[in-house]
JSON list of C-alpha atoms in Angstrom, two decimals:
[
{"chain": "K", "resi": 182, "resn": "MET", "atom": "CA", "xyz": [-27.76, 18.24, -39.09]},
{"chain": "K", "resi": 183, "resn": "THR", "atom": "CA", "xyz": [-29.33, 15.74, -36.68]},
{"chain": "K", "resi": 184, "resn": "ASN", "atom": "CA", "xyz": [-32.84, 15.72, -35.28]},
{"chain": "K", "resi": 185, "resn": "GLY", "atom": "CA", "xyz": [-31.85, 13.83, -32.12]},
{"chain": "K", "resi": 186, "resn": "ARG", "atom": "CA", "xyz": [-33.05, 10.48, -33.44]},
{"chain": "K", "resi": 187, "resn": "GLY", "atom": "CA", "xyz": [-31.21, 7.42, -34.64]},
{"chain": "K", "resi": 188, "resn": "ALA", "atom": "CA", "xyz": [-30.78, 6.37, -38.24]},
{"chain": "K", "resi": 189, "resn": "ASP", "atom": "CA", "xyz": [-34.13, 4.60, -38.12]},
{"chain": "K", "resi": 190, "resn": "GLY", "atom": "CA", "xyz": [-35.85, 7.69, -36.69]},
{"chain": "K", "resi": 191, "resn": "HIS", "atom": "CA", "xyz": [-36.76, 6.01, -33.36]},
{"chain": "K", "resi": 192, "resn": "GLY", "atom": "CA", "xyz": [-34.12, 7.29, -30.95]},
{"chain": "K", "resi": 193, "resn": "THR", "atom": "CA", "xyz": [-30.53, 8.21, -30.20]},
{"chain": "K", "resi": 194, "resn": "ALA", "atom": "CA", "xyz": [-27.84, 5.72, -29.27]},
{"chain": "K", "resi": 195, "resn": "GLY", "atom": "CA", "xyz": [-25.33, 6.37, -26.50]},
{"chain": "K", "resi": 196, "resn": "GLU", "atom": "CA", "xyz": [-21.69, 7.29, -26.96]},
{"chain": "K", "resi": 197, "resn": "ASP", "atom": "CA", "xyz": [-20.87, 3.68, -27.68]},
{"chain": "K", "resi": 198, "resn": "GLY", "atom": "CA", "xyz": [-24.06, 3.08, -29.66]},
{"chain": "K", "resi": 199, "resn": "THR", "atom": "CA", "xyz": [-25.63, 0.96, -26.90]},
{"chain": "K", "resi": 200, "resn": "ALA", "atom": "CA", "xyz": [-29.44, 1.28, -26.95]},
{"chain": "K", "resi": 201, "resn": "ASP", "atom": "CA", "xyz": [-32.45, -0.94, -26.60]},
{"chain": "K", "resi": 202, "resn": "GLU", "atom": "CA", "xyz": [-35.14, -1.45, -29.23]},
{"chain": "K", "resi": 203, "resn": "HIS", "atom": "CA", "xyz": [-36.83, 1.79, -28.16]},
{"chain": "K", "resi": 204, "resn": "GLY", "atom": "CA", "xyz": [-33.64, 3.80, -28.60]},
{"chain": "K", "resi": 205, "resn": "THR", "atom": "CA", "xyz": [-33.05, 4.12, -24.82]},
{"chain": "K", "resi": 206, "resn": "VAL", "atom": "CA", "xyz": [-29.39, 4.13, -23.80]},
{"chain": "K", "resi": 207, "resn": "ASP", "atom": "CA", "xyz": [-28.43, 1.31, -21.42]},
{"chain": "K", "resi": 208, "resn": "ARG", "atom": "CA", "xyz": [-26.33, 3.42, -19.06]},
{"chain": "K", "resi": 209, "resn": "ASP", "atom": "CA", "xyz": [-25.33, 0.46, -16.89]},
{"chain": "K", "resi": 210, "resn": "ALA", "atom": "CA", "xyz": [-23.93, -1.27, -19.95]},
{"chain": "K", "resi": 211, "resn": "VAL", "atom": "CA", "xyz": [-22.03, 1.88, -20.92]},
{"chain": "K", "resi": 212, "resn": "ARG", "atom": "CA", "xyz": [-20.53, 2.14, -17.43]},
{"chain": "K", "resi": 213, "resn": "ALA", "atom": "CA", "xyz": [-19.63, -1.55, -17.46]},
{"chain": "K", "resi": 214, "resn": "ASP", "atom": "CA", "xyz": [-17.92, -1.21, -20.83]},
{"chain": "K", "resi": 215, "resn": "ARG", "atom": "CA", "xyz": [-15.95, 1.80, -19.65]},
{"chain": "K", "resi": 216, "resn": "GLU", "atom": "CA", "xyz": [-14.90, 0.02, -16.46]},
{"chain": "K", "resi": 217, "resn": "ALA", "atom": "CA", "xyz": [-13.81, -3.03, -18.43]},
{"chain": "K", "resi": 218, "resn": "ALA", "atom": "CA", "xyz": [-11.74, -0.81, -20.74]},
{"chain": "K", "resi": 219, "resn": "ARG", "atom": "CA", "xyz": [-10.13, 0.90, -17.72]},
{"chain": "K", "resi": 220, "resn": "VAL", "atom": "CA", "xyz": [-9.26, -2.45, -16.14]},
{"chain": "K", "resi": 221, "resn": "ASP", "atom": "CA", "xyz": [-7.70, -3.58, -19.42]},
{"chain": "K", "resi": 222, "resn": "ARG", "atom": "CA", "xyz": [-5.60, -0.38, -19.58]},
{"chain": "K", "resi": 223, "resn": "ASP", "atom": "CA", "xyz": [-4.49, -0.81, -15.96]},
{"chain": "K", "resi": 224, "resn": "ALA", "atom": "CA", "xyz": [-3.51, -4.43, -16.60]},
{"chain": "K", "resi": 225, "resn": "VAL", "atom": "CA", "xyz": [-1.43, -3.42, -19.61]},
{"chain": "K", "resi": 226, "resn": "ARG", "atom": "CA", "xyz": [0.24, -0.68, -17.55]},
{"chain": "K", "resi": 227, "resn": "VAL", "atom": "CA", "xyz": [1.09, -3.15, -14.75]},
{"chain": "K", "resi": 228, "resn": "ASP", "atom": "CA", "xyz": [2.54, -5.56, -17.31]},
{"chain": "K", "resi": 229, "resn": "ARG", "atom": "CA", "xyz": [4.73, -2.78, -18.73]},
{"chain": "K", "resi": 230, "resn": "VAL", "atom": "CA", "xyz": [5.99, -1.85, -15.25]},
{"chain": "K", "resi": 231, "resn": "MET", "atom": "CA", "xyz": [6.79, -5.47, -14.41]},
{"chain": "K", "resi": 232, "resn": "ASP", "atom": "CA", "xyz": [8.57, -5.89, -17.75]},
{"chain": "K", "resi": 233, "resn": "GLY", "atom": "CA", "xyz": [10.60, -2.76, -16.99]},
{"chain": "K", "resi": 234, "resn": "LEU", "atom": "CA", "xyz": [11.56, -4.02, -13.54]},
{"chain": "K", "resi": 235, "resn": "ARG", "atom": "CA", "xyz": [12.60, -7.39, -14.94]},
{"chain": "K", "resi": 236, "resn": "ALA", "atom": "CA", "xyz": [14.69, -5.72, -17.63]},
{"chain": "K", "resi": 237, "resn": "PHE", "atom": "CA", "xyz": [16.37, -3.45, -15.06]},
{"chain": "K", "resi": 238, "resn": "GLY", "atom": "CA", "xyz": [17.13, -6.45, -12.85]},
{"chain": "K", "resi": 239, "resn": "ALA", "atom": "CA", "xyz": [18.61, -8.34, -15.80]},
{"chain": "K", "resi": 240, "resn": "ASN", "atom": "CA", "xyz": [20.76, -5.35, -16.72]},
{"chain": "K", "resi": 241, "resn": "TYR", "atom": "CA", "xyz": [22.00, -4.96, -13.15]},
{"chain": "K", "resi": 242, "resn": "THR", "atom": "CA", "xyz": [22.88, -8.66, -13.08]},
{"chain": "K", "resi": 243, "resn": "GLU", "atom": "CA", "xyz": [24.84, -8.13, -16.29]},
{"chain": "K", "resi": 244, "resn": "PHE", "atom": "CA", "xyz": [26.74, -5.23, -14.69]},
{"chain": "K", "resi": 245, "resn": "THR", "atom": "CA", "xyz": [27.69, -7.56, -11.82]},
{"chain": "K", "resi": 246, "resn": "ARG", "atom": "CA", "xyz": [28.76, -10.27, -14.27]},
{"chain": "K", "resi": 247, "resn": "ARG", "atom": "CA", "xyz": [31.01, -7.82, -16.12]},
{"chain": "K", "resi": 248, "resn": "PHE", "atom": "CA", "xyz": [32.40, -6.57, -12.80]},
{"chain": "K", "resi": 249, "resn": "ALA", "atom": "CA", "xyz": [33.27, -10.18, -11.98]},
{"chain": "K", "resi": 250, "resn": "ALA", "atom": "CA", "xyz": [35.02, -10.65, -15.33]},
{"chain": "K", "resi": 251, "resn": "TRP", "atom": "CA", "xyz": [36.81, -7.31, -14.87]},
{"chain": "K", "resi": 252, "resn": "LEU", "atom": "CA", "xyz": [38.21, -8.48, -11.53]},
{"chain": "K", "resi": 253, "resn": "GLY", "atom": "CA", "xyz": [38.71, -12.09, -12.60]},
{"chain": "K", "resi": 254, "resn": "LEU", "atom": "CA", "xyz": [36.19, -13.36, -10.05]},
{"chain": "K", "resi": 255, "resn": "HIS", "atom": "CA", "xyz": [33.38, -15.86, -10.07]},
{"chain": "K", "resi": 256, "resn": "SER", "atom": "CA", "xyz": [30.04, -14.07, -10.52]},
{"chain": "K", "resi": 257, "resn": "THR", "atom": "CA", "xyz": [28.82, -15.15, -7.06]},
{"chain": "K", "resi": 258, "resn": "ASP", "atom": "CA", "xyz": [31.99, -13.79, -5.44]},
{"chain": "K", "resi": 259, "resn": "ALA", "atom": "CA", "xyz": [31.55, -10.49, -7.28]},
{"chain": "K", "resi": 260, "resn": "ALA", "atom": "CA", "xyz": [27.89, -10.27, -6.22]},
{"chain": "K", "resi": 261, "resn": "ALA", "atom": "CA", "xyz": [28.95, -10.79, -2.60]},
{"chain": "K", "resi": 262, "resn": "LEU", "atom": "CA", "xyz": [31.64, -8.14, -2.94]},
{"chain": "K", "resi": 263, "resn": "VAL", "atom": "CA", "xyz": [29.09, -5.67, -4.34]},
{"chain": "K", "resi": 264, "resn": "GLU", "atom": "CA", "xyz": [26.82, -6.34, -1.36]},
{"chain": "K", "resi": 265, "resn": "ILE", "atom": "CA", "xyz": [29.71, -5.71, 1.05]},
{"chain": "K", "resi": 266, "resn": "LEU", "atom": "CA", "xyz": [30.65, -2.47, -0.71]},
{"chain": "K", "resi": 267, "resn": "TYR", "atom": "CA", "xyz": [27.04, -1.26, -0.88]},
{"chain": "K", "resi": 268, "resn": "ALA", "atom": "CA", "xyz": [26.40, -2.01, 2.81]},
{"chain": "K", "resi": 269, "resn": "GLU", "atom": "CA", "xyz": [29.51, -0.03, 3.73]},
{"chain": "K", "resi": 270, "resn": "ASP", "atom": "CA", "xyz": [28.31, 2.91, 1.65]},
{"chain": "K", "resi": 271, "resn": "GLN", "atom": "CA", "xyz": [24.99, 2.80, 3.53]},
{"chain": "K", "resi": 272, "resn": "GLY", "atom": "CA", "xyz": [26.79, 2.88, 6.88]},
{"chain": "K", "resi": 273, "resn": "ALA", "atom": "CA", "xyz": [25.57, -0.62, 7.78]},
{"chain": "K", "resi": 274, "resn": "PRO", "atom": "CA", "xyz": [28.43, -3.09, 7.11]},
{"chain": "K", "resi": 275, "resn": "LEU", "atom": "CA", "xyz": [27.43, -6.72, 6.87]},
{"chain": "K", "resi": 276, "resn": "SER", "atom": "CA", "xyz": [28.16, -9.68, 9.07]},
{"chain": "K", "resi": 277, "resn": "PRO", "atom": "CA", "xyz": [28.80, -13.07, 7.41]},
{"chain": "K", "resi": 278, "resn": "ALA", "atom": "CA", "xyz": [25.31, -14.19, 8.44]},
{"chain": "K", "resi": 279, "resn": "ARG", "atom": "CA", "xyz": [23.69, -11.14, 6.88]},
{"chain": "K", "resi": 280, "resn": "LEU", "atom": "CA", "xyz": [25.73, -11.56, 3.70]},
{"chain": "K", "resi": 281, "resn": "SER", "atom": "CA", "xyz": [24.60, -15.17, 3.55]},
{"chain": "K", "resi": 282, "resn": "GLU", "atom": "CA", "xyz": [20.99, -13.97, 3.46]},
{"chain": "K", "resi": 283, "resn": "ARG", "atom": "CA", "xyz": [21.71, -11.32, 0.83]},
{"chain": "K", "resi": 284, "resn": "VAL", "atom": "CA", "xyz": [23.37, -13.72, -1.62]},
{"chain": "K", "resi": 285, "resn": "SER", "atom": "CA", "xyz": [21.17, -16.73, -0.77]},
{"chain": "K", "resi": 286, "resn": "LEU", "atom": "CA", "xyz": [23.99, -19.07, 0.25]},
{"chain": "K", "resi": 287, "resn": "SER", "atom": "CA", "xyz": [24.35, -21.42, 3.18]},
{"chain": "K", "resi": 288, "resn": "SER", "atom": "CA", "xyz": [26.63, -20.38, 6.02]},
{"chain": "K", "resi": 289, "resn": "GLY", "atom": "CA", "xyz": [29.19, -22.97, 4.93]},
{"chain": "K", "resi": 290, "resn": "ALA", "atom": "CA", "xyz": [29.22, -21.79, 1.31]},
{"chain": "K", "resi": 291, "resn": "THR", "atom": "CA", "xyz": [29.45, -18.18, 2.48]},
{"chain": "K", "resi": 292, "resn": "ALA", "atom": "CA", "xyz": [32.45, -19.00, 4.66]},
{"chain": "K", "resi": 293, "resn": "ILE", "atom": "CA", "xyz": [34.26, -20.54, 1.66]},
{"chain": "K", "resi": 294, "resn": "LEU", "atom": "CA", "xyz": [33.36, -17.54, -0.51]},
{"chain": "K", "resi": 295, "resn": "LEU", "atom": "CA", "xyz": [34.67, -15.09, 2.11]},
{"chain": "K", "resi": 296, "resn": "LYS", "atom": "CA", "xyz": [37.90, -17.02, 2.37]},
{"chain": "K", "resi": 297, "resn": "ARG", "atom": "CA", "xyz": [38.41, -16.65, -1.39]},
{"chain": "K", "resi": 298, "resn": "LEU", "atom": "CA", "xyz": [37.71, -12.91, -1.27]},
{"chain": "K", "resi": 299, "resn": "GLU", "atom": "CA", "xyz": [40.01, -12.47, 1.71]},
{"chain": "K", "resi": 300, "resn": "GLN", "atom": "CA", "xyz": [42.85, -14.42, 0.08]},
{"chain": "K", "resi": 301, "resn": "ALA", "atom": "CA", "xyz": [42.43, -12.30, -3.07]},
{"chain": "K", "resi": 302, "resn": "GLY", "atom": "CA", "xyz": [42.88, -9.18, -0.94]},
{"chain": "K", "resi": 303, "resn": "HIS", "atom": "CA", "xyz": [39.38, -7.85, -1.65]},
{"chain": "K", "resi": 304, "resn": "ILE", "atom": "CA", "xyz": [37.91, -7.89, 1.87]},
{"chain": "K", "resi": 305, "resn": "VAL", "atom": "CA", "xyz": [38.99, -7.82, 5.50]},
{"chain": "K", "resi": 306, "resn": "ARG", "atom": "CA", "xyz": [37.20, -9.14, 8.56]},
{"chain": "K", "resi": 307, "resn": "THR", "atom": "CA", "xyz": [37.11, -6.91, 11.61]},
{"chain": "K", "resi": 308, "resn": "ARG", "atom": "CA", "xyz": [35.71, -7.14, 15.13]},
{"chain": "K", "resi": 309, "resn": "GLU", "atom": "CA", "xyz": [34.14, -3.76, 15.78]},
{"chain": "K", "resi": 310, "resn": "SER", "atom": "CA", "xyz": [31.31, -4.78, 18.08]},
{"chain": "K", "resi": 311, "resn": "THR", "atom": "CA", "xyz": [31.57, -4.86, 21.85]},
{"chain": "K", "resi": 312, "resn": "ASP", "atom": "CA", "xyz": [30.69, -8.52, 21.36]},
{"chain": "K", "resi": 313, "resn": "ARG", "atom": "CA", "xyz": [34.03, -9.79, 20.06]},
{"chain": "K", "resi": 314, "resn": "ARG", "atom": "CA", "xyz": [32.32, -12.79, 18.52]},
{"chain": "K", "resi": 315, "resn": "VAL", "atom": "CA", "xyz": [30.63, -10.56, 15.93]},
{"chain": "K", "resi": 316, "resn": "VAL", "atom": "CA", "xyz": [32.57, -10.31, 12.66]},
{"chain": "K", "resi": 317, "resn": "THR", "atom": "CA", "xyz": [32.14, -7.27, 10.40]},
{"chain": "K", "resi": 318, "resn": "LEU", "atom": "CA", "xyz": [32.96, -7.46, 6.69]},
{"chain": "K", "resi": 319, "resn": "ARG", "atom": "CA", "xyz": [34.83, -4.56, 5.11]},
{"chain": "K", "resi": 320, "resn": "SER", "atom": "CA", "xyz": [36.22, -3.97, 1.64]},
{"chain": "K", "resi": 321, "resn": "SER", "atom": "CA", "xyz": [39.99, -3.73, 1.43]},
{"chain": "K", "resi": 322, "resn": "PRO", "atom": "CA", "xyz": [41.66, -0.34, 0.76]},
{"chain": "K", "resi": 323, "resn": "ASP", "atom": "CA", "xyz": [42.79, -1.68, -2.64]},
{"chain": "K", "resi": 324, "resn": "ILE", "atom": "CA", "xyz": [39.44, -2.86, -3.99]},
{"chain": "K", "resi": 325, "resn": "ARG", "atom": "CA", "xyz": [37.32, 0.23, -3.22]},
{"chain": "K", "resi": 326, "resn": "PRO", "atom": "CA", "xyz": [38.96, 2.56, -5.79]},
{"chain": "K", "resi": 327, "resn": "ARG", "atom": "CA", "xyz": [38.72, -0.19, -8.40]},
{"chain": "K", "resi": 328, "resn": "ALA", "atom": "CA", "xyz": [35.02, -0.68, -7.68]},
{"chain": "K", "resi": 329, "resn": "MET", "atom": "CA", "xyz": [34.44, 3.08, -7.83]},
{"chain": "K", "resi": 330, "resn": "ALA", "atom": "CA", "xyz": [36.21, 3.21, -11.19]},
{"chain": "K", "resi": 331, "resn": "PHE", "atom": "CA", "xyz": [34.02, 0.42, -12.58]},
{"chain": "K", "resi": 332, "resn": "PHE", "atom": "CA", "xyz": [30.66, 1.63, -11.22]},
{"chain": "K", "resi": 333, "resn": "GLY", "atom": "CA", "xyz": [31.41, 5.34, -11.58]},
{"chain": "K", "resi": 334, "resn": "PRO", "atom": "CA", "xyz": [29.77, 5.73, -15.02]},
{"chain": "K", "resi": 335, "resn": "TYR", "atom": "CA", "xyz": [26.79, 3.66, -13.85]},
{"chain": "K", "resi": 336, "resn": "SER", "atom": "CA", "xyz": [26.24, 5.88, -10.80]},
{"chain": "K", "resi": 337, "resn": "GLU", "atom": "CA", "xyz": [26.64, 9.10, -12.78]},
{"chain": "K", "resi": 338, "resn": "ARG", "atom": "CA", "xyz": [24.23, 8.12, -15.55]},
{"chain": "K", "resi": 339, "resn": "MET", "atom": "CA", "xyz": [21.62, 6.86, -13.08]},
{"chain": "K", "resi": 340, "resn": "ALA", "atom": "CA", "xyz": [21.84, 10.09, -11.11]},
{"chain": "K", "resi": 341, "resn": "GLU", "atom": "CA", "xyz": [21.39, 12.07, -14.33]},
{"chain": "K", "resi": 342, "resn": "ALA", "atom": "CA", "xyz": [18.35, 10.01, -15.31]},
{"chain": "K", "resi": 343, "resn": "MET", "atom": "CA", "xyz": [16.64, 10.48, -11.93]},
{"chain": "K", "resi": 344, "resn": "ALA", "atom": "CA", "xyz": [17.45, 14.21, -11.85]},
{"chain": "K", "resi": 345, "resn": "ALA", "atom": "CA", "xyz": [14.90, 14.64, -14.66]},
{"chain": "K", "resi": 346, "resn": "TYR", "atom": "CA", "xyz": [12.08, 13.85, -12.19]},
{"chain": "K", "resi": 347, "resn": "PRO", "atom": "CA", "xyz": [10.82, 16.09, -9.36]},
{"chain": "K", "resi": 348, "resn": "PRO", "atom": "CA", "xyz": [11.68, 15.01, -5.79]},
{"chain": "K", "resi": 349, "resn": "GLU", "atom": "CA", "xyz": [8.07, 14.20, -4.93]},
{"chain": "K", "resi": 350, "resn": "GLU", "atom": "CA", "xyz": [7.83, 11.79, -7.87]},
{"chain": "K", "resi": 351, "resn": "ILE", "atom": "CA", "xyz": [11.08, 10.10, -6.85]},
{"chain": "K", "resi": 352, "resn": "GLU", "atom": "CA", "xyz": [9.68, 9.81, -3.31]},
{"chain": "K", "resi": 353, "resn": "ARG", "atom": "CA", "xyz": [6.52, 8.13, -4.60]},
{"chain": "K", "resi": 354, "resn": "PHE", "atom": "CA", "xyz": [8.61, 5.75, -6.69]},
{"chain": "K", "resi": 355, "resn": "GLU", "atom": "CA", "xyz": [10.74, 4.98, -3.64]},
{"chain": "K", "resi": 356, "resn": "GLN", "atom": "CA", "xyz": [7.59, 4.11, -1.72]},
{"chain": "K", "resi": 357, "resn": "PHE", "atom": "CA", "xyz": [6.39, 1.97, -4.62]},
{"chain": "K", "resi": 358, "resn": "LEU", "atom": "CA", "xyz": [9.68, 0.05, -4.71]},
{"chain": "K", "resi": 359, "resn": "GLY", "atom": "CA", "xyz": [9.58, -0.35, -0.93]},
{"chain": "K", "resi": 360, "resn": "THR", "atom": "CA", "xyz": [6.13, -1.90, -1.20]},
{"chain": "K", "resi": 361, "resn": "LEU", "atom": "CA", "xyz": [7.30, -4.28, -3.92]},
{"chain": "K", "resi": 362, "resn": "ARG", "atom": "CA", "xyz": [10.35, -5.26, -1.88]},
{"chain": "K", "resi": 363, "resn": "SER", "atom": "CA", "xyz": [8.33, -5.96, 1.28]},
{"chain": "K", "resi": 364, "resn": "THR", "atom": "CA", "xyz": [5.89, -8.00, -0.81]},
{"chain": "K", "resi": 365, "resn": "MET", "atom": "CA", "xyz": [8.75, -10.05, -2.28]},
{"chain": "K", "resi": 366, "resn": "ASP", "atom": "CA", "xyz": [10.28, -10.54, 1.18]},
{"chain": "K", "resi": 367, "resn": "ALA", "atom": "CA", "xyz": [6.95, -11.81, 2.50]},
{"chain": "K", "resi": 368, "resn": "LEU", "atom": "CA", "xyz": [6.55, -14.18, -0.45]},
{"chain": "K", "resi": 369, "resn": "LEU", "atom": "CA", "xyz": [10.05, -15.62, 0.05]},
{"chain": "K", "resi": 370, "resn": "ALA", "atom": "CA", "xyz": [9.44, -16.01, 3.79]},
{"chain": "K", "resi": 371, "resn": "ASN", "atom": "CA", "xyz": [6.06, -17.70, 3.36]},
{"chain": "K", "resi": 372, "resn": "GLU", "atom": "CA", "xyz": [4.77, -19.10, 0.07]},
{"chain": "K", "resi": 373, "resn": "TYR", "atom": "CA", "xyz": [8.29, -19.79, -1.24]},
{"chain": "K", "resi": 374, "resn": "GLU", "atom": "CA", "xyz": [10.03, -20.63, 2.03]},
{"chain": "K", "resi": 375, "resn": "ASN", "atom": "CA", "xyz": [10.63, -24.25, 1.00]},
{"chain": "K", "resi": 376, "resn": "GLY", "atom": "CA", "xyz": [11.40, -23.56, -2.63]},
{"chain": "K", "resi": 377, "resn": "GLY", "atom": "CA", "xyz": [7.91, -22.82, -3.93]},
{"chain": "K", "resi": 378, "resn": "PRO", "atom": "CA", "xyz": [4.21, -23.61, -3.60]},
{"chain": "K", "resi": 379, "resn": "THR", "atom": "CA", "xyz": [3.09, -27.21, -3.51]},
{"chain": "K", "resi": 380, "resn": "PRO", "atom": "CA", "xyz": [2.76, -28.41, -7.11]},
{"chain": "K", "resi": 381, "resn": "PRO", "atom": "CA", "xyz": [-0.74, -29.39, -8.24]},
{"chain": "K", "resi": 382, "resn": "ALA", "atom": "CA", "xyz": [-1.60, -33.05, -8.11]},
{"chain": "K", "resi": 383, "resn": "PRO", "atom": "CA", "xyz": [-1.23, -34.83, -11.50]}
]
């Protein structure tokens, strides 16, 4: 049973035991401690999210590498093929220039890559625009069923995983990823436009 005083009989400490010599709780200190603890928890949570995103990105890169080995392609060629297939699925097929941006290659290197994919029978180039100078990249009729066979289990398991979450939570996550993507795009277009920030002077 307590009488409302501290162990020395002069007063009661706060929830964290913070009190002055008269036993008066320093409420500002308590609030500051709680805020510091919240900031620490938020920082740990952000670190966990970033670690998860990095791990997911590494796993997706590994899927692309195995797709390349499965088709007998160079990993860069397979990554380009995946971009072409994905863009088609989204109803927005790529031009060579747009593909060049997506795989971070020069226009010359992209032209050589496309020639390899075309000679292997994996893609076709079409002229679908009213501007006949515009080239559209399409997957070949032979490669699409092979890609669907390879990525089928991936798509099914991912859909199952996301089905466990309510639509509104998926929508919030979509917005979150959109914000991260626009932030990354801005960084690449500005701070990292020429390869990276200026190194500090020695």
